[in-house]
Short mmCIF file of C-alpha atoms and ligand atoms in Angstrom, two decimals:
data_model
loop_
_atom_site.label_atom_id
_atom_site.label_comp_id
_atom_site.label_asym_id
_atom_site.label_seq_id
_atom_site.Cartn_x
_atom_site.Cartn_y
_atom_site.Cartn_z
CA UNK A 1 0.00 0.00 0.00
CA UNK A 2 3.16 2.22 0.42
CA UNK A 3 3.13 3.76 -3.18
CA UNK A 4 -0.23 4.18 -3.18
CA UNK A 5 -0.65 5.87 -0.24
CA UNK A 6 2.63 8.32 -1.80
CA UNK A 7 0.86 8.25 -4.98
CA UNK A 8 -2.66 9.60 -4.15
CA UNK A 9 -0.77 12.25 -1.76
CA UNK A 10 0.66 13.78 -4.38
CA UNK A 11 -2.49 13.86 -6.24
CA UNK A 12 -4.10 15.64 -3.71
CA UNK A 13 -1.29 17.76 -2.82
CA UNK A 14 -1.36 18.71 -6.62
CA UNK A 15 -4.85 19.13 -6.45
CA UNK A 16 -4.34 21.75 -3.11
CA UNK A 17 -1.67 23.36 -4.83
CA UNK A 18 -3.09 24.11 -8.31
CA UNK A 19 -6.37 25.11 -6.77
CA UNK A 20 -6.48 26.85 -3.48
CA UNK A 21 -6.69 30.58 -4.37
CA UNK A 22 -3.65 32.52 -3.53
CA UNK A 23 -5.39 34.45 -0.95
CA UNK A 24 -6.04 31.34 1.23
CA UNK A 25 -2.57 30.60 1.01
CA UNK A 26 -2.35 28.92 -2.38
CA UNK A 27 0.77 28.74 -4.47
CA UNK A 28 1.80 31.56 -6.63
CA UNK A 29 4.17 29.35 -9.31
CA UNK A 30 4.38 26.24 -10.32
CA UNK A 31 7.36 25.53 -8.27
CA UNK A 32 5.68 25.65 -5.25
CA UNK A 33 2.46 23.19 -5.83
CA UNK A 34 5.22 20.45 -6.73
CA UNK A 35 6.92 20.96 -3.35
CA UNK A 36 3.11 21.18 -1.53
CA UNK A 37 2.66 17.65 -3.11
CA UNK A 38 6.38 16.71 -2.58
CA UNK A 39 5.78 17.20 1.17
CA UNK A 40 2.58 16.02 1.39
CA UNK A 41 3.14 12.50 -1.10
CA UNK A 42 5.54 11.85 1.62
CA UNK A 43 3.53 13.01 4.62
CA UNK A 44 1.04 10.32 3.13
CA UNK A 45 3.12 7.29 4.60
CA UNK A 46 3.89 8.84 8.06
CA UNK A 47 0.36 7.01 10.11
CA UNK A 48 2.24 3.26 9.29
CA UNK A 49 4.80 5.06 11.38
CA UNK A 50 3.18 2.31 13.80
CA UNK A 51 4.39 -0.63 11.52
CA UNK A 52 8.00 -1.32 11.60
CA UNK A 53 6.76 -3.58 8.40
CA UNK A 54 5.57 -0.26 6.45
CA UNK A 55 7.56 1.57 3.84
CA UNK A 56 8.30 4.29 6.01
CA UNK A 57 9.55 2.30 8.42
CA UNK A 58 12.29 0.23 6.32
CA UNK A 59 12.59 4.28 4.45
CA UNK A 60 15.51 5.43 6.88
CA UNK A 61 17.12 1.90 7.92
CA UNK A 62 17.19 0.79 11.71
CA UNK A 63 16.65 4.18 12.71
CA UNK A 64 12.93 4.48 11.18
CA UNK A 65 12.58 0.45 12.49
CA UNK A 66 13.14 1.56 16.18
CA UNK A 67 11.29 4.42 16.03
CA UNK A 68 8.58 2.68 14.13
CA UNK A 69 8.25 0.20 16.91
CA UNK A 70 8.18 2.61 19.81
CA UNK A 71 5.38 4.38 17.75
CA UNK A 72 3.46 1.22 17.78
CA UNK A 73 3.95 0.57 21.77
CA UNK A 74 2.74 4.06 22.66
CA UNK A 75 -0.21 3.79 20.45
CA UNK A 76 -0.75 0.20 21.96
CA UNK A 77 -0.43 2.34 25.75
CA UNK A 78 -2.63 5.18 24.54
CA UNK A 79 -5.66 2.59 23.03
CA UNK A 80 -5.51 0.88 26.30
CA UNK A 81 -5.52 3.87 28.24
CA UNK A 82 -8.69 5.79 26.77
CA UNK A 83 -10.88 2.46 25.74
CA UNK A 84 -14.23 1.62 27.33
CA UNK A 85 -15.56 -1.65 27.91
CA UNK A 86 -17.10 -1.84 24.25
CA UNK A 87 -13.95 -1.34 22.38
CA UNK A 88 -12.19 -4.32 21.04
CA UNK A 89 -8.78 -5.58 22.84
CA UNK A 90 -6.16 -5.06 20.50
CA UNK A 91 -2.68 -6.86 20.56
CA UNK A 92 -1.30 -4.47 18.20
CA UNK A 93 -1.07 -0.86 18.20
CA UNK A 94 -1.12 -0.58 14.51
CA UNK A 95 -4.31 1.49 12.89
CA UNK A 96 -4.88 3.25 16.27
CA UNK A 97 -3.80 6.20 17.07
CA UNK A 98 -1.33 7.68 14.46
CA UNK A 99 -4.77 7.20 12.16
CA UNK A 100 -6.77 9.45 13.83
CA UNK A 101 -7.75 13.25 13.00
CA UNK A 102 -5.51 14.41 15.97
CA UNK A 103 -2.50 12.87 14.93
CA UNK A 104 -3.32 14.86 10.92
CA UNK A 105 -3.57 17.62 13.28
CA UNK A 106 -0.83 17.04 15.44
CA UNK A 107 1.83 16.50 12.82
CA UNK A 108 0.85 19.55 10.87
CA UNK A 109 1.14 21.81 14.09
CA UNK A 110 4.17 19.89 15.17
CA UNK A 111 5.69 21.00 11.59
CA UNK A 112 4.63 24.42 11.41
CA UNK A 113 5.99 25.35 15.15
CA UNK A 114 9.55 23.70 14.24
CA UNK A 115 9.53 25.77 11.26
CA UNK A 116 8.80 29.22 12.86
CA UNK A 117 10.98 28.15 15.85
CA UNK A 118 14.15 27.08 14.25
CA UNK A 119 13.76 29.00 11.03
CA UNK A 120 15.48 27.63 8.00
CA UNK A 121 17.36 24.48 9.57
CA UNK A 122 13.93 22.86 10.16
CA UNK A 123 12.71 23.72 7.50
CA UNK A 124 15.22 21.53 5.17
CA UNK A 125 15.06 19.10 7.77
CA UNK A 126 11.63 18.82 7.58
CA UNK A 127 12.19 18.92 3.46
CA UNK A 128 14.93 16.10 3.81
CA UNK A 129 12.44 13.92 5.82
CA UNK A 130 9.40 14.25 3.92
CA UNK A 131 10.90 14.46 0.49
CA UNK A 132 12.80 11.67 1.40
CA UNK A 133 9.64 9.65 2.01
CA UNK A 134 8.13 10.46 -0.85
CA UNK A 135 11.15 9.77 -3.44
CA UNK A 136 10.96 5.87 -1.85
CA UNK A 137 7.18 5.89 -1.54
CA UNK A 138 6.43 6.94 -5.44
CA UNK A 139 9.74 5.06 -6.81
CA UNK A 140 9.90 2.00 -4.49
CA UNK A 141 11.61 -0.28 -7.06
CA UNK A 142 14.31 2.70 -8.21
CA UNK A 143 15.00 3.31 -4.94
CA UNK A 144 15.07 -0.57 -3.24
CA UNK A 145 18.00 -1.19 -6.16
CA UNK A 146 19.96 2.00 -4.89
CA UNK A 147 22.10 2.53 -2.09
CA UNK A 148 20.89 3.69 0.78
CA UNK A 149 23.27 6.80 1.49
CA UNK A 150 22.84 7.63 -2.02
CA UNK A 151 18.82 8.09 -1.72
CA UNK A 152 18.95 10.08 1.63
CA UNK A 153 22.44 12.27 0.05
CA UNK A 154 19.45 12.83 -3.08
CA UNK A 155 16.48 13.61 -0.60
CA UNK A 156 19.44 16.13 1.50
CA UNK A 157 20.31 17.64 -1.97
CA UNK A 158 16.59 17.74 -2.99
CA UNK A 159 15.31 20.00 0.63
CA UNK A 160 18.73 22.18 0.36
CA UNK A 161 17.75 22.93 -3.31
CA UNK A 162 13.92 23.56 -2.83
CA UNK A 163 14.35 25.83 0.43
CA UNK A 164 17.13 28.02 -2.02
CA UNK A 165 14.74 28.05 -4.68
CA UNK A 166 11.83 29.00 -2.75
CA UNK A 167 12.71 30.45 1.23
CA UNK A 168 9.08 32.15 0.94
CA UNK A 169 6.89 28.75 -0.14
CA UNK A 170 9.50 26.78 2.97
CA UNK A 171 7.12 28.41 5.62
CA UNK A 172 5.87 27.67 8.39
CA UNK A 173 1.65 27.61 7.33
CA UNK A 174 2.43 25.73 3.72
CA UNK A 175 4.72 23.07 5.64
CA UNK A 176 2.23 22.06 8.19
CA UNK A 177 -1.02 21.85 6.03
CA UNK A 178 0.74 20.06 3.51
CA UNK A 179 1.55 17.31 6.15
CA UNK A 180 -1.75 17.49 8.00
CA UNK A 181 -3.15 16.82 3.78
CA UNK A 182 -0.71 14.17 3.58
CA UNK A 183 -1.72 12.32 6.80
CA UNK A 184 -5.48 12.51 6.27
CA UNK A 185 -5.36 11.22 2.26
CA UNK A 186 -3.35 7.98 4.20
CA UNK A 187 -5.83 7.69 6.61
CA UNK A 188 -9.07 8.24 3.92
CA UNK A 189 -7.44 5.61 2.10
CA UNK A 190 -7.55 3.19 4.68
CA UNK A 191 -10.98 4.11 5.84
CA UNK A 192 -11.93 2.92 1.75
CA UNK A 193 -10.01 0.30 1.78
CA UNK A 194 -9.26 -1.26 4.97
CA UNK A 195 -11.80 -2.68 8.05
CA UNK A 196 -12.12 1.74 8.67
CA UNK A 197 -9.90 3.93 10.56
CA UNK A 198 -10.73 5.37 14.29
CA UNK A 199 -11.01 8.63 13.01
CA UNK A 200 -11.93 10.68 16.13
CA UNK A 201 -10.05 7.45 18.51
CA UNK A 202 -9.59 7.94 21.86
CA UNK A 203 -11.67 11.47 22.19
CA UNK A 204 -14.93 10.91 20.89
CA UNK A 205 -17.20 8.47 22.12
CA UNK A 206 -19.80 6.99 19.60
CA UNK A 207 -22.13 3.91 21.20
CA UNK A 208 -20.13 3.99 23.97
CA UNK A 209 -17.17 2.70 22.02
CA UNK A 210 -14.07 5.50 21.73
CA UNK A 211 -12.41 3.93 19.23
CA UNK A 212 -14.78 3.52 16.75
CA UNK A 213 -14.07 2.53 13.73
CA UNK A 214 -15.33 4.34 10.43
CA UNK A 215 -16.18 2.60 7.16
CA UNK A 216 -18.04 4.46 4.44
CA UNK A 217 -21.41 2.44 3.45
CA UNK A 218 -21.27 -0.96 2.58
CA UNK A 219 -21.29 -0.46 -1.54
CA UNK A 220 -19.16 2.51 -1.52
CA UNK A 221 -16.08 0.19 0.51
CA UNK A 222 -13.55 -1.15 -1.44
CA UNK A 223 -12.19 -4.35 -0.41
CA UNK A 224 -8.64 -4.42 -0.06
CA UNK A 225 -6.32 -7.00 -1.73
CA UNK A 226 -3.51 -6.96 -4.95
CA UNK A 227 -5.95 -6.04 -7.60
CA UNK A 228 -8.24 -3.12 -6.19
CA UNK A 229 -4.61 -1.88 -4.92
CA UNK A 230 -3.03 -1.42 -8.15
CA UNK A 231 -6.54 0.06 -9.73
CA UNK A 232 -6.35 2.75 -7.01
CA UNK A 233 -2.87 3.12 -7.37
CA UNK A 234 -2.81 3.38 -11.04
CA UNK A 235 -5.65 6.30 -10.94
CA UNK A 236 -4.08 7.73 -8.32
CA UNK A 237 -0.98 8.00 -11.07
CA UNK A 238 -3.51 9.32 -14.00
CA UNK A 239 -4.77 12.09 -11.36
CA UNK A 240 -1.03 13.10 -10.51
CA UNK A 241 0.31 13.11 -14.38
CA UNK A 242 -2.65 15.37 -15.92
CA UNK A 243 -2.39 17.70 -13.06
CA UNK A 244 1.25 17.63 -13.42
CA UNK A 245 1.48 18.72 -16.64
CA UNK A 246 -1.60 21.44 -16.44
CA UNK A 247 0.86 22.71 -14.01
CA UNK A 248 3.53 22.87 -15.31
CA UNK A 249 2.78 22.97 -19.30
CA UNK A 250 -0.98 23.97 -19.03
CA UNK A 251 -1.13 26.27 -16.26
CA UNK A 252 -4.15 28.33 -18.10
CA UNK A 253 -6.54 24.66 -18.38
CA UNK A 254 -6.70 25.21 -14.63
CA UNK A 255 -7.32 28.74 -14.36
CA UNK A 256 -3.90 29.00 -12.80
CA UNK A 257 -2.01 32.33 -12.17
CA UNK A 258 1.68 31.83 -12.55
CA UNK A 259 3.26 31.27 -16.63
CA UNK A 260 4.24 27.81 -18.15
CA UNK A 261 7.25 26.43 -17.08
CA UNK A 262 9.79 27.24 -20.21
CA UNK A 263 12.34 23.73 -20.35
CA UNK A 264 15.48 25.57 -22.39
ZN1 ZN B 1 -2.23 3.03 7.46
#
C-alpha cells in the first residue's frame, strides 16, 4: 500500500496546490504546488509510522525500524488507556492512534511550530524527511535497487535545493497543512479500503465505544487486496500526471495564475 498511499498524496497535494486561491494561502508558481505535493506525497506514509513492516519504516534503515516500533507501543499504551468496555482488545497498536484526526492535526502543528521556531534548519530538515519519504514511496523499485546513502544524500540535496529556490513557499503555514493533507489522504485511504480507521479514537465516544471505527457504506467500501490496490494506485498515477502537466505545461486549463514552465 506504500506507493499508493505516496501516490494519491501527491495527487491531492497537486490538487491543493493548483487550486487553493492565492489568498487562502495557495501557491503563486508552479514551483511551489510540486513541493506542496512533494511534502505532502511523503507526509502520506507517516500514520504506518506504527508498523515497523511499512515503507516508512524500512525508508531510513534501523533508525525508522526503532522508532517505528516505539510508535506502535505508545499507540498500543494510549488505546488501552482511553478504551471503554465496548472497544475491542487489541494486541497491536497498529491502525490506532497515528490514524486518527488528531495525529493529521498534530503532525501539521508539530511542523509548522519547528519551522517558525528554528527558522530555515527545520525547514530543510523537515524537506529532507518528507521528500525523502516520498522519493521511496512513489519510486519504491528505483529506490530498493539504490544505495541507501545515495537516496537520503538525493532527498538532502533535494530539501537544500527547494528551500534556495523558494525560502518564501519553505514556511511555516504551507509546511504544516501540507503534512496534515498528507496524513489525512493515508488515513481516507484506509478508511476505503481497509476494516475503517478510528477517526476521532480515543476522544470521541460513539455507542459507547471510543475507538470507533469508520467505514463508508457498505457499496461505496472497497475491499482491499492486490488487484483493487493497483486500480487505485494506477488512478491515483492518471490524477497526478494530468495535473502535473496542467501545471507545469498547461497552467491556463486550470485557471492557474503563474506562466508555463519554459524547459530551455
Ligand atoms: Zn495506514
Amino acid at each position: 500500500m506504500g506507493p499508493t498511499h505516496a501516490m494519491s498524496g501527491a495527487a491531492a497535494g497537486l490538487a491543493i496546490g493548483a487550486f487553493l486561491p492565492i489568498g487562502w494561502g495557495g501557491a503563486a508558481s508552479a514551483t511551489e504546488v510540486f513541493v506542496f505535493a512533494g511534502v505532502t506525497a511523503g507526509a502520506a506514509l507517516l500514520p504506518d509510522l506504527d508498523s515497523p513492516q511499512s515503507t516508512l519504516a524500512r525508508s531510513f534503515g534501523l533508525v525508522s525500524k526503532s522508532v517505528a516500533h516505539v510508535t506502535e507501543k505508545i499507540s498500543k499504551s494510549i488505546y488501552r488507556a482511553t478504551m471503554t468496555r465496548k472497544d475491542a482488545p487489541i494486541r497491536n497498536g497498529h491502525r490506532t492512534a497515528t490514524h486518527t484526526v488528531w495525529f493529521a492535526l498534530l503532525a501539521g502543528a508539530v511542523t509548522a511550530a519547528l519551522v517558525t521556531k528554528f527558522g530555515k534548519n527545520s525547514a530543510i530538515g523537515v524537506l529532507f524527511f518528507m521528500l525523502g519519504l516520498a522519493i521511496r514511496g512513489l519510486a519504491p523499485t528505483w529506490t530498493k535497487k539504490q544505495d541507501w546513502a545515495y537516496v537520503t544524500g538525493l532527498s538532502l540535496a533535494l530539501a537544500v535545493a527547494v528551500w534556495w529556490a523558494l525560502p518564501a513557499s519553505a514556511g511555516s503555514a504551507a509546511l504544516g497543512a501540507a503534512v496534515t493533507a498528507g496524513v489525512l489522504v493515508h488515513i481516507f485511504g484506509d478508511m476505503i479500503t481497509k476494516r475503517g480507521v478510528p477517526l476521532l479514537g480515543g476522544v470521541v465516544s460513539i455507542g459507547g465505544k471510543r475507538w470507533w471505527n469508520f467505514r463508508p457504506p457498505r457499496p461505496l467500501r472497497i475491499r482491499a487486496g492486490a488487484g483493487m490496490d493497483k486500480v487505485l494506485a494506477l488512478a491515483c498515477t492518471a490524477v497526478t500526471l494530468v495535473l502535473a502537466y496542467c501545471v507545469a505545461a498547461a497552467p491556463h486549463l486550470i485557471g492557474a495564475p503563474w506562466a508555463a514552465v519554459t524547459v530551455i
